[in-house]
Tab-separated table of C-alpha atoms in Angstrom:
chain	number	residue	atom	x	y	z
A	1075	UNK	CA	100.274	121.015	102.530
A	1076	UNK	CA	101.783	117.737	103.471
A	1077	UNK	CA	99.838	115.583	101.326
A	1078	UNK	CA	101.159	117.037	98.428
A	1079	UNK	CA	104.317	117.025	99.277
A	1080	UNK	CA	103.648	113.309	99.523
A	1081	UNK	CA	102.333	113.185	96.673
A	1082	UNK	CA	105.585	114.068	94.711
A	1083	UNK	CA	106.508	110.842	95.854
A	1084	UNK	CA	105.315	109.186	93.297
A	1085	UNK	CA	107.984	110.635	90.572
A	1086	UNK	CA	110.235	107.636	92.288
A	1087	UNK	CA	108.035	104.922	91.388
A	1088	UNK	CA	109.081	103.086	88.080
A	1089	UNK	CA	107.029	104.624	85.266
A	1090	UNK	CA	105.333	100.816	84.724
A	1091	UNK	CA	103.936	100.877	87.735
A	1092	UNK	CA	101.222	102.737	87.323
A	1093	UNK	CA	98.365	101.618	89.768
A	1094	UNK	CA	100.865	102.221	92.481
A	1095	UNK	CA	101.418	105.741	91.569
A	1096	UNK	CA	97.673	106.466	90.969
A	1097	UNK	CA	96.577	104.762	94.074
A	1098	UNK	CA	98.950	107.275	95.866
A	1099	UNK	CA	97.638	110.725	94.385
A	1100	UNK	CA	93.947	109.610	94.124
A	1101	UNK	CA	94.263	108.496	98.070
A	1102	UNK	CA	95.756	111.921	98.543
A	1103	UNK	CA	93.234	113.751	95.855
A	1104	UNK	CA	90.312	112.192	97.933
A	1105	UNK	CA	91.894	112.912	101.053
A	1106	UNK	CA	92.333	116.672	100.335
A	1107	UNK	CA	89.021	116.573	98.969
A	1108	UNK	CA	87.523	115.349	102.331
A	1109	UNK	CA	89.896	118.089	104.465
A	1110	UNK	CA	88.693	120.828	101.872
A	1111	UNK	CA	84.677	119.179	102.567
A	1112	UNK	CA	85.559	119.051	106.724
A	1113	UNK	CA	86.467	122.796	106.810
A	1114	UNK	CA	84.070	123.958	104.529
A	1115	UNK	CA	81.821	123.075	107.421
A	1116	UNK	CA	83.684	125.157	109.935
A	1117	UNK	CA	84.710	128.368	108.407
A	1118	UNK	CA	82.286	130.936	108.331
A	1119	UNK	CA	80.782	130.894	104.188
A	1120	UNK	CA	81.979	134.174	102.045
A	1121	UNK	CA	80.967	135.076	98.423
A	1122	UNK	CA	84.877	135.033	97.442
A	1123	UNK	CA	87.608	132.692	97.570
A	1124	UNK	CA	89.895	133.213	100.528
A	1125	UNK	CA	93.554	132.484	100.202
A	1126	UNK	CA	93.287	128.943	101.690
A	1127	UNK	CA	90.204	127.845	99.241
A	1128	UNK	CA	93.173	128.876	96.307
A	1129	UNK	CA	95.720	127.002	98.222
A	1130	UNK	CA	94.323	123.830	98.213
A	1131	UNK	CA	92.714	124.102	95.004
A	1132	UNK	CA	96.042	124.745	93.729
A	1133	UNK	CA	97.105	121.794	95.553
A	1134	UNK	CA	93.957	119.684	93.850
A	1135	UNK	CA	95.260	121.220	90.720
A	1136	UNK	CA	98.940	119.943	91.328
A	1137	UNK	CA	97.723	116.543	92.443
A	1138	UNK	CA	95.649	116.262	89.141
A	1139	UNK	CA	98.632	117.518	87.118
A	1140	UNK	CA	100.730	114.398	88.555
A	1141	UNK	CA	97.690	111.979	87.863
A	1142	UNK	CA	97.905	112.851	84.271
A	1143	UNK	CA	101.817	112.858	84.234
A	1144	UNK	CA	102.327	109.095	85.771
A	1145	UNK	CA	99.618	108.131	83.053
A	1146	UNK	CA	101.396	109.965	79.955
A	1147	UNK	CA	104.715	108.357	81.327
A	1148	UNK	CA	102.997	104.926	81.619
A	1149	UNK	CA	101.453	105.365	77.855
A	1150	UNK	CA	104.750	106.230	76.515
A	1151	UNK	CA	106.488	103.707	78.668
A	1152	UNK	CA	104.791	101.390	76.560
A	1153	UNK	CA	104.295	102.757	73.217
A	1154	UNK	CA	108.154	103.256	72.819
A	1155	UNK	CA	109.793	101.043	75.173
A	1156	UNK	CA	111.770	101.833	78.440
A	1157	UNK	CA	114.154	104.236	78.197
A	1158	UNK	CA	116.966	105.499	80.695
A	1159	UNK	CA	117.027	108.848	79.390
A	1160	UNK	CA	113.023	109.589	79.083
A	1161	UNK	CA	113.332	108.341	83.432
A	1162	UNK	CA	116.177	110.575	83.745
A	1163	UNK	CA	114.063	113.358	81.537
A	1164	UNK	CA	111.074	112.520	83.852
A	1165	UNK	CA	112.862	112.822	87.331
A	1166	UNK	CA	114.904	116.273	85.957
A	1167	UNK	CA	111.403	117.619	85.562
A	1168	UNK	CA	109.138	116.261	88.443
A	1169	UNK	CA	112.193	117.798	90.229
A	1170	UNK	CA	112.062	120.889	88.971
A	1171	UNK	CA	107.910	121.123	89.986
A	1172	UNK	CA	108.468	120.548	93.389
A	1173	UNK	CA	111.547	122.870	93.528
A	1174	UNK	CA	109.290	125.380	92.149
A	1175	UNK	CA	106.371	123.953	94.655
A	1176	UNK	CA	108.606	124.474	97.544
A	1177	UNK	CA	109.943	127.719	96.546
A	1178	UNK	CA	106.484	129.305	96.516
A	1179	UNK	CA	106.420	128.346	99.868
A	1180	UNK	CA	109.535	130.061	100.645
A	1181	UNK	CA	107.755	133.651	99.132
């Protein structure tokens, strides 16, 4: 989904900035939110989950994930001071979730 893949945009924000990197994944939470809503309306209702319900809730679940991630990096951003090597730390791993991300795509 492209919004999530937007989403991971906001791992190249500076870490003090954090209403900028919340406004970006709760635009995009609210906008998947609304898509999930819009074809809830047009696919025919079933008593199970069908692969594209556990897409984008994985995809909600992702978005979430980065929510809390840009506000632990804020909090510690502040607690302890900026530091080169927690960015570097940060980028190595938001990195390596949308490798992984993208490589479930690939499968």
């Amino acid at each position: 989904m492209r919004r999530l893949n937007r989403c991971f945009l906001v791992l190249l924000l500076d870490p003090g900035q954090l209403h900028d990197r919340l406004s970006i994944v709760l635009s995009l939470l609210l906008a998947t939110v609304a898509y999930k809503t819009y074809l809830s309306e047009r696919i025919p209702v079933c008593n199970y989950l069908t692969f594209l319900d556990k897409y984008i809730l994985a995809c909600l679940l992702v978005m979430g994930l980065l929510a809390l991630e840009s506000a632990f990096v804020f909090m510690c951003s502040k607690r302890f001071g900026p530091s080169a090597a927690r960015e570097q730390t940060e980028d190595a791993i938001g990195l390596g979730v949308f490798g992984a991300w993208m490589l479930c795509h690939l499968l």
